[in-house]
Short mmCIF file of C-alpha atoms in Angstrom, two decimals:
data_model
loop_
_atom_site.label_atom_id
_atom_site.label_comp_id
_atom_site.label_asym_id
_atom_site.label_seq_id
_atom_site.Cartn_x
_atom_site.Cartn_y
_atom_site.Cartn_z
CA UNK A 1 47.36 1.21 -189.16
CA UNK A 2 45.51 4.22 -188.67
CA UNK A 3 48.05 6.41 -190.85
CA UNK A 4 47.23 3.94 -193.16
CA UNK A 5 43.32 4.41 -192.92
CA UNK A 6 44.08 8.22 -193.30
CA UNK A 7 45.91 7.61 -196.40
CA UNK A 8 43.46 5.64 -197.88
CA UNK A 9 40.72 8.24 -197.30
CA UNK A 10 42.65 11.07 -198.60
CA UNK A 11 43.01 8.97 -201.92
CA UNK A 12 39.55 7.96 -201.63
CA UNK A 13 38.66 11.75 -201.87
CA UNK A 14 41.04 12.60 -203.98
CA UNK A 15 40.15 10.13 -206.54
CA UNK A 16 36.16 11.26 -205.86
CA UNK A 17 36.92 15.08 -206.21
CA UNK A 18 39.29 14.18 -209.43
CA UNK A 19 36.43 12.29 -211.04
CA UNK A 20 33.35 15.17 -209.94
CA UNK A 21 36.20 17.93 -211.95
CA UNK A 22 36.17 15.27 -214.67
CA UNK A 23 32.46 15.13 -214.94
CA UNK A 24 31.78 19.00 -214.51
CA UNK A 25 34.57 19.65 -217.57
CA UNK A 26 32.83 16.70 -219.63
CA UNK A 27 29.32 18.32 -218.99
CA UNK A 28 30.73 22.00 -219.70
CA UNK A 29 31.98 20.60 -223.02
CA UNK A 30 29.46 18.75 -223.70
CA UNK A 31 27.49 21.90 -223.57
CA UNK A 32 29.66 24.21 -225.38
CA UNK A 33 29.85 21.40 -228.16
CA UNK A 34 25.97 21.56 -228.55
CA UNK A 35 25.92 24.82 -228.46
CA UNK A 36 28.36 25.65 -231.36
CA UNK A 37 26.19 22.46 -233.35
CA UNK A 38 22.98 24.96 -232.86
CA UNK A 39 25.03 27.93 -233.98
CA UNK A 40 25.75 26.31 -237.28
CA UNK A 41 22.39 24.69 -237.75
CA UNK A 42 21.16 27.90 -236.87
CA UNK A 43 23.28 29.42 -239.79
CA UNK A 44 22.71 26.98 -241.80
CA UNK A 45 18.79 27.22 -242.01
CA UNK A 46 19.18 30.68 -242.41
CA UNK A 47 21.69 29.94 -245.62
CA UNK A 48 19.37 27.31 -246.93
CA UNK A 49 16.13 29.77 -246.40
CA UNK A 50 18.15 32.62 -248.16
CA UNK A 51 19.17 30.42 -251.27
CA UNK A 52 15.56 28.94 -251.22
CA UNK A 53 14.22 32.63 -251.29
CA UNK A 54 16.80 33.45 -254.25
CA UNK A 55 15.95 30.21 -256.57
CA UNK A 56 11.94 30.77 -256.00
CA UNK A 57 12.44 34.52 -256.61
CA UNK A 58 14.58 33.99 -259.73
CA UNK A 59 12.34 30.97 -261.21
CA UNK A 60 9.53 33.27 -261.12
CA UNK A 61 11.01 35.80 -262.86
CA UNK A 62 12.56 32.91 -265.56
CA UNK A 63 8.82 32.06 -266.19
CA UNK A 64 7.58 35.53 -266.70
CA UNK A 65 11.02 35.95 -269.12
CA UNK A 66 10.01 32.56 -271.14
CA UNK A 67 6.06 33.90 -271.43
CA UNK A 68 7.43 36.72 -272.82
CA UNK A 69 9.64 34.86 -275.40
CA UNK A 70 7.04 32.11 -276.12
CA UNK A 71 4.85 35.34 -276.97
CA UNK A 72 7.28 36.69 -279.27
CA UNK A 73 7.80 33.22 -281.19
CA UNK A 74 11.29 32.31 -282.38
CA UNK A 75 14.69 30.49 -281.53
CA UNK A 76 16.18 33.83 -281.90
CA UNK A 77 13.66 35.20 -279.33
CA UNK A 78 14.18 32.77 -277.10
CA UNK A 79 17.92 32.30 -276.93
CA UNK A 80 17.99 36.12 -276.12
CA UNK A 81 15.46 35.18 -273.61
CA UNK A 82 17.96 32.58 -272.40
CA UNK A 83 20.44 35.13 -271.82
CA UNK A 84 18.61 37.90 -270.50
CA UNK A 85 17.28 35.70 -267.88
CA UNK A 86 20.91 34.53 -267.05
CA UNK A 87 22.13 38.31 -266.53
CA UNK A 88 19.04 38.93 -264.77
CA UNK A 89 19.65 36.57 -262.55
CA UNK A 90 23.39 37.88 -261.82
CA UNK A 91 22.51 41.32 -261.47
CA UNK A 92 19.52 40.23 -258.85
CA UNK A 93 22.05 38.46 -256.77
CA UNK A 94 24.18 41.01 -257.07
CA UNK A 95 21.28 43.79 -255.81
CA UNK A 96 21.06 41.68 -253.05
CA UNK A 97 24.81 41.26 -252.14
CA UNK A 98 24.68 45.28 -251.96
CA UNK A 99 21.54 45.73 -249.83
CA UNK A 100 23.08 43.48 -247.48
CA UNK A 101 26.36 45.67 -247.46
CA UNK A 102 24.64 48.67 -247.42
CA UNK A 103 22.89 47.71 -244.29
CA UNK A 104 25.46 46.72 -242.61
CA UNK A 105 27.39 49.31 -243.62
CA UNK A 106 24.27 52.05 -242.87
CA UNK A 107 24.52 50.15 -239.07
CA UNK A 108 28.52 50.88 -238.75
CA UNK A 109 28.15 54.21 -239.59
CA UNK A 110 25.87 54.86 -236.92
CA UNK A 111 27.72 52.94 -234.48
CA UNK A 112 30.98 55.29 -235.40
CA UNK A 113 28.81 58.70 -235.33
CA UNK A 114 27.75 57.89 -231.70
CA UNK A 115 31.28 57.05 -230.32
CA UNK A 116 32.69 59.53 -232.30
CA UNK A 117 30.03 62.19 -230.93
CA UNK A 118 30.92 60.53 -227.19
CA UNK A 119 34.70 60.77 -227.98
CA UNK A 120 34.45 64.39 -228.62
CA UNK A 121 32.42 64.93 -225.85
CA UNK A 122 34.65 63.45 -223.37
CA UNK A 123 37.36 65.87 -225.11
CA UNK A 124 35.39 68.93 -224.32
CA UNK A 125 34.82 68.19 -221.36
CA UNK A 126 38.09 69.61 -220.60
CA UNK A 127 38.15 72.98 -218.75
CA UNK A 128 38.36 75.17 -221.92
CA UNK A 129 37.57 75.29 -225.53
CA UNK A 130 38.24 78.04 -227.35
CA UNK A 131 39.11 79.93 -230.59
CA UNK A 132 42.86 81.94 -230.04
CA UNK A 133 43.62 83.46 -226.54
CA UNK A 134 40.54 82.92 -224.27
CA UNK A 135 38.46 86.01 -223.52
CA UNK A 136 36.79 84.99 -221.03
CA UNK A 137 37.06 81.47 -218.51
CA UNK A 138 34.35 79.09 -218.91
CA UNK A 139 35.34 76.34 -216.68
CA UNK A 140 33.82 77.96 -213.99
CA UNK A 141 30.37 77.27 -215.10
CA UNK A 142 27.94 74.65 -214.19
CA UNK A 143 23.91 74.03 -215.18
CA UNK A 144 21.08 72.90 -213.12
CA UNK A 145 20.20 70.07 -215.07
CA UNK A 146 17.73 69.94 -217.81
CA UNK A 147 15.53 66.98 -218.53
CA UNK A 148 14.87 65.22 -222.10
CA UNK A 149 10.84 66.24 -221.92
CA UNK A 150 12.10 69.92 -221.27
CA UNK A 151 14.22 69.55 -224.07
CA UNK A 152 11.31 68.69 -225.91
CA UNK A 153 9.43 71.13 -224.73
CA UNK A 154 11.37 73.88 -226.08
CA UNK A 155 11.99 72.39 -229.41
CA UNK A 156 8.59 72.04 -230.14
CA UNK A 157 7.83 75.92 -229.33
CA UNK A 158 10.72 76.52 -231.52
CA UNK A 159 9.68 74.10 -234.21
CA UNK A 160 5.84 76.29 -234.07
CA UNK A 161 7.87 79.74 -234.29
CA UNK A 162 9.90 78.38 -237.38
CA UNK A 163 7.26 77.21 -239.43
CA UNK A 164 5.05 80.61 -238.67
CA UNK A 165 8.10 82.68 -240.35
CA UNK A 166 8.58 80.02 -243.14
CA UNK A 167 5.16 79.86 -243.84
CA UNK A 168 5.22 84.29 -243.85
CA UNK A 169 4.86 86.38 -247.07
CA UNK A 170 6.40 89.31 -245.41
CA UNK A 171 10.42 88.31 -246.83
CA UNK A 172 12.58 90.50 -248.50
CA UNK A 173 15.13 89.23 -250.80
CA UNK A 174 17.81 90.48 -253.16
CA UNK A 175 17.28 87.49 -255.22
CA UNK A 176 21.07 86.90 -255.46
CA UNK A 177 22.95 84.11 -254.96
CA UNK A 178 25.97 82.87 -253.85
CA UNK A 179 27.89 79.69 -254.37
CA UNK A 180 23.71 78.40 -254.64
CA UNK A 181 22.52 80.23 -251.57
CA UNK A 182 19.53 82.01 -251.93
CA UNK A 183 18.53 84.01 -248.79
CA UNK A 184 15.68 86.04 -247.75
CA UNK A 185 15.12 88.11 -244.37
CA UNK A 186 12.95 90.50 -242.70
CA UNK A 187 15.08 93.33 -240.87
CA UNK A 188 13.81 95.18 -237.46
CA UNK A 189 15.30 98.03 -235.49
CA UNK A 190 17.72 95.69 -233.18
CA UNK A 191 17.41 92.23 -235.19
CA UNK A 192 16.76 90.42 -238.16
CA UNK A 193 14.86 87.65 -239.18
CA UNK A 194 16.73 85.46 -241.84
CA UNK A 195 17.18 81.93 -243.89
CA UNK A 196 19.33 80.72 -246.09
CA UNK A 197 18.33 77.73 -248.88
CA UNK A 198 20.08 75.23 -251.16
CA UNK A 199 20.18 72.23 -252.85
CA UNK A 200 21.86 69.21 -252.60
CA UNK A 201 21.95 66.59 -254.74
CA UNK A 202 22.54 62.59 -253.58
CA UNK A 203 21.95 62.78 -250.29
CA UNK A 204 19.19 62.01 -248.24
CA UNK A 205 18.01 64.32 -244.87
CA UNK A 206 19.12 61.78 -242.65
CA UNK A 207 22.72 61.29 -244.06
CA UNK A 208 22.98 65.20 -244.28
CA UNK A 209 21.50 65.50 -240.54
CA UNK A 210 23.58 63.12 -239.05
CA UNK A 211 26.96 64.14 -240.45
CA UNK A 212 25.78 67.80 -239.47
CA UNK A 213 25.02 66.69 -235.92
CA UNK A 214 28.70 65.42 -235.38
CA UNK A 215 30.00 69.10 -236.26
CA UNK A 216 27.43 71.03 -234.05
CA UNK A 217 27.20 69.07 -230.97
CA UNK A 218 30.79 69.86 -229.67
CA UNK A 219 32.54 72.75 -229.20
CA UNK A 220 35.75 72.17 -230.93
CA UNK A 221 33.24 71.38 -233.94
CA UNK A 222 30.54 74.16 -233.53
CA UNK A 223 33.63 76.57 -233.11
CA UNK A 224 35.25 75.95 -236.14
CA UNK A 225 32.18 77.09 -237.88
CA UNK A 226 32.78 80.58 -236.77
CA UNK A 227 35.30 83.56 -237.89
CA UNK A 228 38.49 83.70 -236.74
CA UNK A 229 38.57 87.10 -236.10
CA UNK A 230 35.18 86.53 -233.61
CA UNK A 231 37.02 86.33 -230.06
CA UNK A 232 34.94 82.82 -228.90
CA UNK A 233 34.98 80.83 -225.84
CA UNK A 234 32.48 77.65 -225.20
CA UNK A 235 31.78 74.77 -223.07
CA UNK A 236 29.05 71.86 -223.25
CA UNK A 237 27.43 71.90 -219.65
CA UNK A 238 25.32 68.96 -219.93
CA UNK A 239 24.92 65.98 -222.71
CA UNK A 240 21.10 65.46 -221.97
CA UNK A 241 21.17 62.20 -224.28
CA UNK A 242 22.16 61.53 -227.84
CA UNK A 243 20.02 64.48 -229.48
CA UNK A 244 20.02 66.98 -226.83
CA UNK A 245 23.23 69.10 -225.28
CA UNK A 246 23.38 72.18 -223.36
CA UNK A 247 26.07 74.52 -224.17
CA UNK A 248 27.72 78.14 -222.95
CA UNK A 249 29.07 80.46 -225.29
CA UNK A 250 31.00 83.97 -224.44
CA UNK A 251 31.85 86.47 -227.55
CA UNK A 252 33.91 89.09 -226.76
CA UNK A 253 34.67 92.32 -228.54
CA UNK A 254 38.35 92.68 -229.54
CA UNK A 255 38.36 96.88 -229.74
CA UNK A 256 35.63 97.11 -226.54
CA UNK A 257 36.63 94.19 -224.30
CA UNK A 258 32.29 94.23 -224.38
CA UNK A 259 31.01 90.60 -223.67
CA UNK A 260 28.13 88.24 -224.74
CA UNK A 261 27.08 85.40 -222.89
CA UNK A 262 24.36 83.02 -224.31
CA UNK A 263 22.96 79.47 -222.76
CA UNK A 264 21.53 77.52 -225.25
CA UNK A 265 20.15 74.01 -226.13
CA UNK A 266 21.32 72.15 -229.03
CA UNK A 267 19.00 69.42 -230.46
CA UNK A 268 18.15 67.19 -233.43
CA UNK A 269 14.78 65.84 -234.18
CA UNK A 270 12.78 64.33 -236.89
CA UNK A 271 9.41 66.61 -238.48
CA UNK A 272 7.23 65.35 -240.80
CA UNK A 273 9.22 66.34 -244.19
CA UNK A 274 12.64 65.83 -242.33
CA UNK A 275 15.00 66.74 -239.59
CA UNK A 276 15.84 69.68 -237.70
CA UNK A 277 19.08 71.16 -235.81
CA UNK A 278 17.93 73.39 -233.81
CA UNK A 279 19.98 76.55 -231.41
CA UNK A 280 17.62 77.85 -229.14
CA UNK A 281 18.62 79.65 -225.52
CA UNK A 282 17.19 78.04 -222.47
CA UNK A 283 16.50 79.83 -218.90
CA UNK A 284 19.73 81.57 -218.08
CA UNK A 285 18.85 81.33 -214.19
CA UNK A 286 19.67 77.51 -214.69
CA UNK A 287 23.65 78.45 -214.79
CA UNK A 288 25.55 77.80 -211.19
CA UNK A 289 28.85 78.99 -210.40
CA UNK A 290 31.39 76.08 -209.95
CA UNK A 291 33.99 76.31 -206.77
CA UNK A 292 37.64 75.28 -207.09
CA UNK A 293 36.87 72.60 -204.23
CA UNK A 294 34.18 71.26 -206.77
CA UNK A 295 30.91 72.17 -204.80
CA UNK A 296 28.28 74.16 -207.16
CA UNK A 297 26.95 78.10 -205.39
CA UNK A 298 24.46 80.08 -206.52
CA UNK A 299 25.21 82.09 -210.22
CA UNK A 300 27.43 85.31 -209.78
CA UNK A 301 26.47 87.49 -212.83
CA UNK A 302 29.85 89.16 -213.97
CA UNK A 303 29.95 92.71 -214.15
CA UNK A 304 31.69 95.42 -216.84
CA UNK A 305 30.66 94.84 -220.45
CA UNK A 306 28.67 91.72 -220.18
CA UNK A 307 25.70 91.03 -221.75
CA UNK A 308 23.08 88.34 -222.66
CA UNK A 309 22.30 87.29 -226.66
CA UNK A 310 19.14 85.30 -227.10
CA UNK A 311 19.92 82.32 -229.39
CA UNK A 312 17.60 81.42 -231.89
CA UNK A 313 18.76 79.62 -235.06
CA UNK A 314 17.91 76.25 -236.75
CA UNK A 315 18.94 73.76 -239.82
CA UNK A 316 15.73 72.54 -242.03
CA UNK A 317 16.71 69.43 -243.91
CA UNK A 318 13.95 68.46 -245.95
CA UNK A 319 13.34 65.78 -248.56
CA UNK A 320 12.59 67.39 -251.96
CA UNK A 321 9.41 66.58 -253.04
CA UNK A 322 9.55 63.70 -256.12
CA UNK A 323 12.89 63.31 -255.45
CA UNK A 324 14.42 61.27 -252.54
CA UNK A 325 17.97 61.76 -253.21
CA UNK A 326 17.95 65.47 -252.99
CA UNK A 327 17.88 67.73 -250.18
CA UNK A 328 16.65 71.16 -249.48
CA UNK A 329 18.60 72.59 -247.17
CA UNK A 330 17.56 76.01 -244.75
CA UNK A 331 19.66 77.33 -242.59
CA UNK A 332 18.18 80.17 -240.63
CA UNK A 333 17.54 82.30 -237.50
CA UNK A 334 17.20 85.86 -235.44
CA UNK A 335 20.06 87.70 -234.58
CA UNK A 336 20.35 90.74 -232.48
CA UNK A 337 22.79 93.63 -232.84
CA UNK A 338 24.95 94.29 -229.43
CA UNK A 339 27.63 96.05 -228.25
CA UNK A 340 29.95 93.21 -229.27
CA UNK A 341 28.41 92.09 -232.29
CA UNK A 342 26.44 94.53 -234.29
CA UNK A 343 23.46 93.04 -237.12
CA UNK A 344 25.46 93.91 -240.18
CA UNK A 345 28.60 91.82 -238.68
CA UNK A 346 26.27 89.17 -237.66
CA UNK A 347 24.84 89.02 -241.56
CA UNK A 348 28.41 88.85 -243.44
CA UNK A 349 29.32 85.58 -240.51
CA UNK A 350 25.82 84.23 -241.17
CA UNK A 351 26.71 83.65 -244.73
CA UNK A 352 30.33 82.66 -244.16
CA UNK A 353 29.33 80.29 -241.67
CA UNK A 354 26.92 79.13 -244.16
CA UNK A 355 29.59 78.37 -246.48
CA UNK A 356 31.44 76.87 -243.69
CA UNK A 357 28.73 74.28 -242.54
CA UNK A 358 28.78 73.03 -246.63
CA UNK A 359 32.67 72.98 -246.76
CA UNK A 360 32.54 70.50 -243.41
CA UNK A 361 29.51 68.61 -243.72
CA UNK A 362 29.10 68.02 -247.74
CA UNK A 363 32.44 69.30 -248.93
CA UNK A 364 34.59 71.85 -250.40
CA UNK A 365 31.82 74.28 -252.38
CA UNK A 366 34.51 75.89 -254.95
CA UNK A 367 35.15 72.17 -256.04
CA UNK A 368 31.78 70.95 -255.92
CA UNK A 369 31.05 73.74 -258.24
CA UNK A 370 33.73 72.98 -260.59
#
């Protein structure tokens, strides 16, 4: 008897827990259901308040077409009218359609420049990058961390300097050009003072900055920009955010074995008639030395040939003025003469580096000419 009583209770709660499963999936459905019924009433207010928008839009312009042809009197008139509105009304639709693309579009772009910047990031983070056999090892080099206002900081003392010497009178120039670059420069006893300028047509200072961006923040990108025959190691050291890296870069002299270190920040920002890229070295006293068991000593500066080369150089993409789908492009900078790179080598890679910034970032400039 009491095996029976046991038996009945385990049905008993069997049956109970069966039917409080039953009710939980009913209620889970029930909610899911409801929840895909908002969805699409959701959707469909938003179609019905689009099409609404479209046939109110286009009536209004179907009136002002018929005032028009009442105005001008005739049948003729107004059958033209008739058909004028109707491809008026195709081609509005048709704006629209794009717009919406072109949005979208604009939005996956930007979504595929960040993980594309990210990807190669992640890439370089590998212990080397360099241009044929390594001169000197970089993976031995860490940074104390710099902050975004620092960051900041320095670009806008950089962004005061570079508006002081495009703003100066005191330019030479040759007034020659090549391939559509026109430079002008102001030469000192160990450096010079230069900028490069052209035009671009159907492009707009964003477009051009961003696709520039995804060249210049990586190594494996910024690299390729140089000569071959320029004996180049570098490294990021820090990713501050999305418009601010840190990078190391080591020249060395093929004949000499002499050796250039620079430390320099890499940023992007927005001015008032565009955006900048700028290159601009940051406190070398920053750099650590990294261990092989991975903990970070104080900064060993290495002896022989080795020397430091301030970095100062910057991309100007501005919007030219009565004309929004043109850009005026700068590329400038100071460079200093050294043991492993003297001024008048530095000029000649200025310009082919110049060319090689087009051929990646717009496209191949013998072509475009053609």
């Amino acid at each position: 008897m009491a095996e029976l009583k046991h038996a009945l209770m385990l049905q008993a709660l069997r049956t109970d827990e069966a039917r409080r499963v039953r009710q939980r999936e009913h209620v889970k459905n029930s909610y899911y259901r409801k929840q895909n019924v908002m969805k699409a009433l959701r959707q469909e207010l938003s179609d019905l308040e689009l099409k609404y928008s479209r046939t109110l839009q286009l009536k209004q312009q179907q009136m002002e077409w018929r005032e028009v042809a009442e105005t001008l009197g005739g049948d003729s008139a107004r059958d033209l009218s008739d058909d004028l509105v109707e491809q008026y009304m195709q081609l509005s639709v048709k704006k629209q359609q794009l717009v919406r693309e072109n949005k979208e579009l604009a939005r996956m772009g930007t979504t595929f420049s960040q993980f594309q910047l990210k990807t190669e990031h992640l890439l370089d983070a590998e212990p080397k990058v360099a241009l044929e056999p390594p001169p000197m090892t970089v993976d031995e080099v860490a940074l104390e961390a710099m902050t975004v206002p620092e960051c900041h900081q320095v670009a806008c003392q950089a962004l005061k300097e570079i508006e002081d010497f495009m703003e100066s009178n005191n330019n030479f120039t040759t007034g020659l050009e090549v391939f559509g670059w026109r430079e002008q420069r102001r030469e000192e006893t160990d450096h010079v003072k230069f900028t490069l300028k052209k035009r671009f047509v159907g492009v707009t200072p964003l477009d051009m900055s961003t696709r520039g961006w995804r060249v210049v923040s990586s190594p494996r990108g910024l690299a390729g920009l140089y000569s071959s025959t320029m004996y180049l190691s570098m490294k990021v050291l820090q990713v501050v955010d999305d418009y601010n890296v840190i990078m190391y870069r080591v020249i060395t002299n093929a004949s000499t074995m002499g050796t250039v270190q620079s430390l320099f920040l890499v940023s992007r920002f927005r001015m008032s008639t565009g955006y900048v890229i700028l290159f601009r070295s940051v406190d070398r006293n920053r750099l650590r030395k990294l261990r092989p068991d991975g903990t970070i000593g104080a900064w060993d500066t290495p002896g022989g040939g080795t020397k430091w080369l301030d970095m100062f150089a910057w991309t100007l993409l501005e919007e030219e003025p009565d004309n929004k789908n043109a850009v005026i492009f700068s590329y400038g900078g100071i460079v200093y003469g050294t043991e492993a790179v003297n001024t008048r080598m530095w000029m000649l890679e200025i310009l082919s580096l110049a060319l090689r910034w087009e051929n990646k970032v717009v496209g191949p400039t013998l072509m475009l000419n053609n």
